[in-house]
PDB file of C-alpha atoms in Angstrom:
ATOM      1  CA  MET A   1      33.944  48.684 -42.776  1.00 85.00           C
ATOM      2  CA  ALA A   2      36.961  50.032 -44.125  1.00 95.00           C
ATOM      3  CA  THR A   3      39.305  51.506 -41.105  1.00 97.00           C
ATOM      4  CA  VAL A   4      41.137  55.865 -42.233  1.00 98.00           C
ATOM      5  CA  LEU A   5      43.519  57.099 -40.001  1.00 98.00           C
ATOM      6  CA  SER A   6      42.582  60.671 -39.526  1.00 98.00           C
ATOM      7  CA  VAL A   7      46.370  62.403 -38.988  1.00 98.00           C
ATOM      8  CA  SER A   8      46.409  66.333 -37.693  1.00 98.00           C
ATOM      9  CA  GLY A   9      49.013  67.844 -38.659  1.00 97.00           C
ATOM     10  CA  SER A  10      48.582  70.345 -36.449  1.00 97.00           C
ATOM     11  CA  PRO A  11      51.598  71.847 -33.562  1.00 95.00           C
ATOM     12  CA  SER A  12      48.291  73.458 -30.893  1.00 92.00           C
ATOM     13  CA  ALA A  13      45.901  70.932 -29.609  1.00 83.00           C
ATOM     14  CA  SER A  14      42.864  73.603 -29.774  1.00 85.00           C
ATOM     15  CA  SER A  15      43.614  73.868 -33.717  1.00 91.00           C
ATOM     16  CA  ARG A  16      40.515  74.796 -35.777  1.00 94.00           C
ATOM     17  CA  THR A  17      42.143  72.243 -38.370  1.00 96.00           C
ATOM     18  CA  ASN A  18      42.159  69.283 -35.380  1.00 95.00           C
ATOM     19  CA  ARG A  19      38.808  70.034 -34.440  1.00 94.00           C
ATOM     20  CA  LEU A  20      37.366  70.414 -38.509  1.00 96.00           C
ATOM     21  CA  LEU A  21      38.977  66.755 -38.519  1.00 97.00           C
ATOM     22  CA  ARG A  22      37.460  65.130 -35.807  1.00 95.00           C
ATOM     23  CA  HIS A  23      34.343  66.858 -36.641  1.00 94.00           C
ATOM     24  CA  LEU A  24      34.616  65.273 -39.851  1.00 96.00           C
ATOM     25  CA  ASP A  25      35.422  61.737 -38.303  1.00 97.00           C
ATOM     26  CA  GLN A  26      32.176  61.356 -37.330  1.00 95.00           C
ATOM     27  CA  ARG A  27      30.163  61.645 -40.219  1.00 96.00           C
ATOM     28  CA  LEU A  28      33.302  59.084 -41.740  1.00 97.00           C
ATOM     29  CA  THR A  29      31.921  57.057 -38.314  1.00 97.00           C
ATOM     30  CA  ALA A  30      27.820  57.148 -39.073  1.00 95.00           C
ATOM     31  CA  GLN A  31      29.022  56.215 -42.342  1.00 94.00           C
ATOM     32  CA  GLY A  32      30.845  52.675 -41.318  1.00 94.00           C
ATOM     33  CA  HIS A  33      34.004  53.306 -40.875  1.00 96.00           C
ATOM     34  CA  GLN A  34      36.725  52.864 -38.396  1.00 97.00           C
ATOM     35  CA  VAL A  35      37.901  56.250 -37.318  1.00 98.00           C
ATOM     36  CA  ILE A  36      41.756  56.632 -36.255  1.00 98.00           C
ATOM     37  CA  PRO A  37      42.381  60.165 -34.767  1.00 98.00           C
ATOM     38  CA  LEU A  38      46.566  60.381 -34.206  1.00 98.00           C
ATOM     39  CA  ASP A  39      47.397  63.902 -32.996  1.00 97.00           C
ATOM     40  CA  VAL A  40      50.978  64.410 -34.444  1.00 98.00           C
ATOM     41  CA  ARG A  41      51.783  66.636 -31.627  1.00 97.00           C
ATOM     42  CA  THR A  42      51.595  64.305 -29.558  1.00 97.00           C
ATOM     43  CA  ILE A  43      53.960  62.650 -30.435  1.00 98.00           C
ATOM     44  CA  PRO A  44      56.761  63.525 -28.761  1.00 97.00           C
ATOM     45  CA  ALA A  45      59.784  66.130 -30.138  1.00 96.00           C
ATOM     46  CA  GLU A  46      62.877  64.479 -29.449  1.00 97.00           C
ATOM     47  CA  ALA A  47      60.993  61.495 -31.886  1.00 97.00           C
ATOM     48  CA  LEU A  48      60.387  63.013 -34.898  1.00 96.00           C
ATOM     49  CA  LEU A  49      63.125  65.922 -34.661  1.00 95.00           C
ATOM     50  CA  GLY A  50      66.277  63.440 -33.461  1.00 96.00           C
ATOM     51  CA  ALA A  51      64.437  60.844 -36.679  1.00 95.00           C
ATOM     52  CA  ASP A  52      64.364  58.142 -33.820  1.00 96.00           C
ATOM     53  CA  PHE A  53      62.673  55.026 -36.274  1.00 96.00           C
ATOM     54  CA  LYS A  54      62.755  52.974 -33.501  1.00 96.00           C
ATOM     55  CA  HIS A  55      60.819  55.132 -30.927  1.00 97.00           C
ATOM     56  CA  PRO A  56      58.076  53.737 -29.564  1.00 98.00           C
ATOM     57  CA  ALA A  57      55.159  56.248 -30.634  1.00 97.00           C
ATOM     58  CA  ILE A  58      56.494  56.685 -33.968  1.00 98.00           C
ATOM     59  CA  VAL A  59      56.398  52.615 -34.534  1.00 98.00           C
ATOM     60  CA  GLU A  60      53.592  52.711 -33.742  1.00 98.00           C
ATOM     61  CA  ALA A  61      52.038  55.779 -36.248  1.00 98.00           C
ATOM     62  CA  THR A  62      54.025  53.815 -39.197  1.00 98.00           C
ATOM     63  CA  GLU A  63      51.929  50.948 -37.647  1.00 98.00           C
ATOM     64  CA  LEU A  64      48.424  52.667 -37.808  1.00 98.00           C
ATOM     65  CA  PHE A  65      49.376  53.560 -41.378  1.00 98.00           C
ATOM     66  CA  ALA A  66      50.081  49.957 -42.566  1.00 98.00           C
ATOM     67  CA  ARG A  67      46.755  49.467 -40.762  1.00 97.00           C
ATOM     68  CA  ALA A  68      45.324  51.715 -42.776  1.00 98.00           C
ATOM     69  CA  ASP A  69      42.941  51.709 -45.615  1.00 97.00           C
ATOM     70  CA  GLY A  70      42.276  55.106 -46.448  1.00 97.00           C
ATOM     71  CA  VAL A  71      43.991  58.758 -45.058  1.00 98.00           C
ATOM     72  CA  VAL A  72      42.833  61.443 -44.535  1.00 98.00           C
ATOM     73  CA  VAL A  73      45.602  64.308 -43.691  1.00 98.00           C
ATOM     74  CA  GLY A  74      44.843  67.700 -42.627  1.00 98.00           C
ATOM     75  CA  THR A  75      46.760  70.662 -41.580  1.00 97.00           C
ATOM     76  CA  PRO A  76      47.076  74.231 -40.702  1.00 97.00           C
ATOM     77  CA  VAL A  77      49.107  75.972 -44.495  1.00 96.00           C
ATOM     78  CA  TYR A  78      52.317  77.955 -42.850  1.00 89.00           C
ATOM     79  CA  LYS A  79      54.057  80.226 -45.292  1.00 88.00           C
ATOM     80  CA  ALA A  80      52.200  78.146 -47.982  1.00 89.00           C
ATOM     81  CA  SER A  81      52.942  74.987 -47.574  1.00 93.00           C
ATOM     82  CA  TYR A  82      51.901  72.423 -44.751  1.00 96.00           C
ATOM     83  CA  SER A  83      53.280  71.910 -41.737  1.00 96.00           C
ATOM     84  CA  GLY A  84      56.095  71.055 -40.106  1.00 96.00           C
ATOM     85  CA  VAL A  85      55.181  68.682 -37.623  1.00 96.00           C
ATOM     86  CA  LEU A  86      53.576  66.762 -40.061  1.00 97.00           C
ATOM     87  CA  LYS A  87      57.112  67.315 -42.509  1.00 97.00           C
ATOM     88  CA  ALA A  88      58.718  65.550 -39.502  1.00 97.00           C
ATOM     89  CA  LEU A  89      55.962  62.203 -39.315  1.00 98.00           C
ATOM     90  CA  LEU A  90      55.990  61.239 -42.957  1.00 98.00           C
ATOM     91  CA  ASP A  91      59.516  61.622 -43.434  1.00 97.00           C
ATOM     92  CA  LEU A  92      59.512  59.123 -40.972  1.00 97.00           C
ATOM     93  CA  LEU A  93      57.405  56.711 -42.208  1.00 98.00           C
ATOM     94  CA  PRO A  94      58.046  54.038 -45.386  1.00 97.00           C
ATOM     95  CA  GLN A  95      58.502  55.148 -48.365  1.00 97.00           C
ATOM     96  CA  TYR A  96      55.633  53.731 -49.623  1.00 97.00           C
ATOM     97  CA  ALA A  97      53.766  54.175 -46.197  1.00 98.00           C
ATOM     98  CA  LEU A  98      50.913  54.711 -48.684  1.00 97.00           C
ATOM     99  CA  THR A  99      50.788  51.940 -50.739  1.00 96.00           C
ATOM    100  CA  GLY A 100      47.321  50.595 -51.426  1.00 94.00           C
ATOM    101  CA  LYS A 101      45.625  53.464 -49.683  1.00 97.00           C
ATOM    102  CA  THR A 102      43.108  55.743 -50.694  1.00 97.00           C
ATOM    103  CA  VAL A 103      44.125  60.021 -49.198  1.00 98.00           C
ATOM    104  CA  LEU A 104      42.231  62.803 -48.926  1.00 98.00           C
ATOM    105  CA  PRO A 105      44.169  65.291 -47.607  1.00 98.00           C
ATOM    106  CA  LEU A 106      43.067  68.865 -46.344  1.00 98.00           C
ATOM    107  CA  ALA A 107      43.920  72.618 -45.176  1.00 97.00           C
ATOM    108  CA  THR A 108      42.634  75.831 -43.035  1.00 97.00           C
ATOM    109  CA  GLY A 109      44.120  78.869 -43.189  1.00 95.00           C
ATOM    110  CA  GLY A 110      43.804  81.796 -43.262  1.00 93.00           C
ATOM    111  CA  SER A 111      43.767  84.211 -46.395  1.00 92.00           C
ATOM    112  CA  THR A 112      42.684  81.753 -50.133  1.00 90.00           C
ATOM    113  CA  ALA A 113      46.541  82.624 -51.070  1.00 89.00           C
ATOM    114  CA  HIS A 114      46.962  79.869 -49.962  1.00 89.00           C
ATOM    115  CA  VAL A 115      44.628  77.415 -51.026  1.00 91.00           C
ATOM    116  CA  LEU A 116      47.292  75.527 -53.489  1.00 91.00           C
ATOM    117  CA  ALA A 117      49.362  74.932 -50.884  1.00 92.00           C
ATOM    118  CA  LEU A 118      47.150  71.224 -50.971  1.00 92.00           C
ATOM    119  CA  ASP A 119      48.316  70.425 -55.506  1.00 92.00           C
ATOM    120  CA  TYR A 120      51.663  72.416 -54.860  1.00 93.00           C
ATOM    121  CA  ALA A 121      52.776  71.363 -51.649  1.00 93.00           C
ATOM    122  CA  LEU A 122      50.737  67.982 -49.560  1.00 96.00           C
ATOM    123  CA  ARG A 123      49.499  65.786 -52.717  1.00 96.00           C
ATOM    124  CA  PRO A 124      53.079  65.801 -54.238  1.00 96.00           C
ATOM    125  CA  VAL A 125      54.550  64.121 -51.447  1.00 97.00           C
ATOM    126  CA  LEU A 126      51.452  62.034 -50.886  1.00 97.00           C
ATOM    127  CA  ASN A 127      51.318  61.508 -53.579  1.00 97.00           C
ATOM    128  CA  SER A 128      55.415  59.905 -53.879  1.00 97.00           C
ATOM    129  CA  MET A 129      54.598  58.211 -50.750  1.00 98.00           C
ATOM    130  CA  GLY A 130      53.136  55.578 -53.062  1.00 96.00           C
ATOM    131  CA  ALA A 131      49.353  56.914 -52.650  1.00 95.00           C
ATOM    132  CA  ASP A 132      47.055  54.734 -54.746  1.00 91.00           C
ATOM    133  CA  HIS A 133      44.071  57.027 -55.137  1.00 94.00           C
ATOM    134  CA  ILE A 134      44.150  60.534 -54.327  1.00 96.00           C
ATOM    135  CA  VAL A 135      40.361  62.614 -53.952  1.00 96.00           C
ATOM    136  CA  GLN A 136      40.050  65.693 -54.610  1.00 94.00           C
ATOM    137  CA  GLY A 137      41.107  67.678 -51.377  1.00 94.00           C
ATOM    138  CA  TRP A 138      39.524  70.963 -49.607  1.00 96.00           C
ATOM    139  CA  PHE A 139      41.436  74.160 -48.283  1.00 97.00           C
ATOM    140  CA  THR A 140      37.832  75.711 -44.926  1.00 97.00           C
ATOM    141  CA  LEU A 141      39.573  79.038 -44.646  1.00 96.00           C
ATOM    142  CA  ASP A 142      39.624  79.289 -40.675  1.00 95.00           C
ATOM    143  CA  LYS A 143      36.375  82.420 -40.703  1.00 96.00           C
ATOM    144  CA  ASP A 144      34.394  78.957 -41.650  1.00 97.00           C
ATOM    145  CA  ILE A 145      34.982  76.857 -38.470  1.00 96.00           C
ATOM    146  CA  THR A 146      33.674  78.322 -35.393  1.00 95.00           C
ATOM    147  CA  VAL A 147      34.485  76.124 -31.903  1.00 92.00           C
ATOM    148  CA  HIS A 148      31.663  76.629 -29.792  1.00 92.00           C
ATOM    149  CA  ASP A 149      32.337  77.489 -25.824  1.00 90.00           C
ATOM    150  CA  ASP A 150      30.749  73.385 -25.591  1.00 89.00           C
ATOM    151  CA  GLY A 151      33.472  72.173 -27.704  1.00 84.00           C
ATOM    152  CA  THR A 152      31.148  71.791 -30.662  1.00 88.00           C
ATOM    153  CA  VAL A 153      32.164  72.359 -34.127  1.00 92.00           C
ATOM    154  CA  SER A 154      29.850  74.291 -36.357  1.00 94.00           C
ATOM    155  CA  VAL A 155      30.979  74.874 -40.267  1.00 96.00           C
ATOM    156  CA  ALA A 156      29.616  77.694 -42.457  1.00 96.00           C
ATOM    157  CA  THR A 157      27.182  76.202 -44.485  1.00 96.00           C
ATOM    158  CA  ALA A 158      28.519  76.831 -47.919  1.00 96.00           C
ATOM    159  CA  THR A 159      31.557  75.152 -46.634  1.00 96.00           C
ATOM    160  CA  ARG A 160      29.680  72.178 -44.562  1.00 95.00           C
ATOM    161  CA  ASP A 161      27.584  70.999 -47.599  1.00 96.00           C
ATOM    162  CA  ALA A 162      30.889  71.336 -49.608  1.00 97.00           C
ATOM    163  CA  LEU A 163      33.113  68.671 -46.694  1.00 97.00           C
ATOM    164  CA  ALA A 164      30.318  66.885 -47.334  1.00 96.00           C
ATOM    165  CA  GLN A 165      30.727  65.844 -50.926  1.00 97.00           C
ATOM    166  CA  ILE A 166      34.452  65.568 -50.485  1.00 97.00           C
ATOM    167  CA  VAL A 167      34.364  63.077 -47.357  1.00 97.00           C
ATOM    168  CA  ASP A 168      31.075  61.050 -49.090  1.00 95.00           C
ATOM    169  CA  ARG A 169      33.387  60.872 -52.616  1.00 96.00           C
ATOM    170  CA  PHE A 170      36.775  59.775 -50.114  1.00 97.00           C
ATOM    171  CA  SER A 171      33.813  56.610 -48.560  1.00 95.00           C
ATOM    172  CA  THR A 172      32.863  56.405 -51.686  1.00 94.00           C
ATOM    173  CA  ALA A 173      36.917  55.274 -53.137  1.00 95.00           C
ATOM    174  CA  LEU A 174      37.172  53.670 -49.535  1.00 94.00           C
ATOM    175  CA  GLY A 175      34.521  51.430 -50.805  1.00 84.00           C
ATOM    176  CA  ARG A 176      31.297  52.582 -49.324  1.00 50.00           C
ATOM    177  CA  THR A 177      28.144  53.572 -49.951  1.00 47.00           C
ATOM    178  CA  PRO A 178      27.967  57.029 -48.539  1.00 49.00           C
ATOM    179  CA  VAL A 179      25.666  58.607 -46.108  1.00 48.00           C
ATOM    180  CA  LEU A 180      23.503  61.431 -47.801  1.00 46.00           C
ATOM    181  CA  ALA A 181      22.309  63.236 -45.705  1.00 46.00           C
ATOM    182  CA  ALA A 182      24.662  66.444 -45.278  1.00 44.00           C
ATOM    183  CA  ALA A 183      26.880  66.708 -42.728  1.00 45.00           C
ATOM    184  CA  SER A 184      26.296  69.627 -40.187  1.00 43.00           C
TER     185      SER A 184
END
């Protein structure tokens, strides 16, 4: 069983990015992985913006990255790039915090005009942090993610099927045989 750190770089508690990640966490858990969610927005702003490397929340986040075999990084796309809170966290991690890790980058946004943000904004940073393997990421349109009144999430069929394949490739890269059933 691999340990997967699932990082939500959304500044909003009710974001589609966060909900989509937690939805995908369930698939990884069903495949036998231990998934640890990390919502960057819960790290105190003074620690992130003040670059307080010794703050307990920064120390804890650094330890979570160190313990993980794989990392899923999800972010909303703002101004053709990943979120500022995610950038603030990545800046505080050790330079090679992703060495030895398999990484899955994911992004959400309102327009396909931002689909390249994964490859031109996020992937270079993840690569510079020493990721051993960055699997093919996925950009999901906000309109393809539905949050129901009870808090459950559903994803448009074509997107759901594509995400299932992406998550299964990530799982395989972690050394596990993925479940072949499609995520709901």
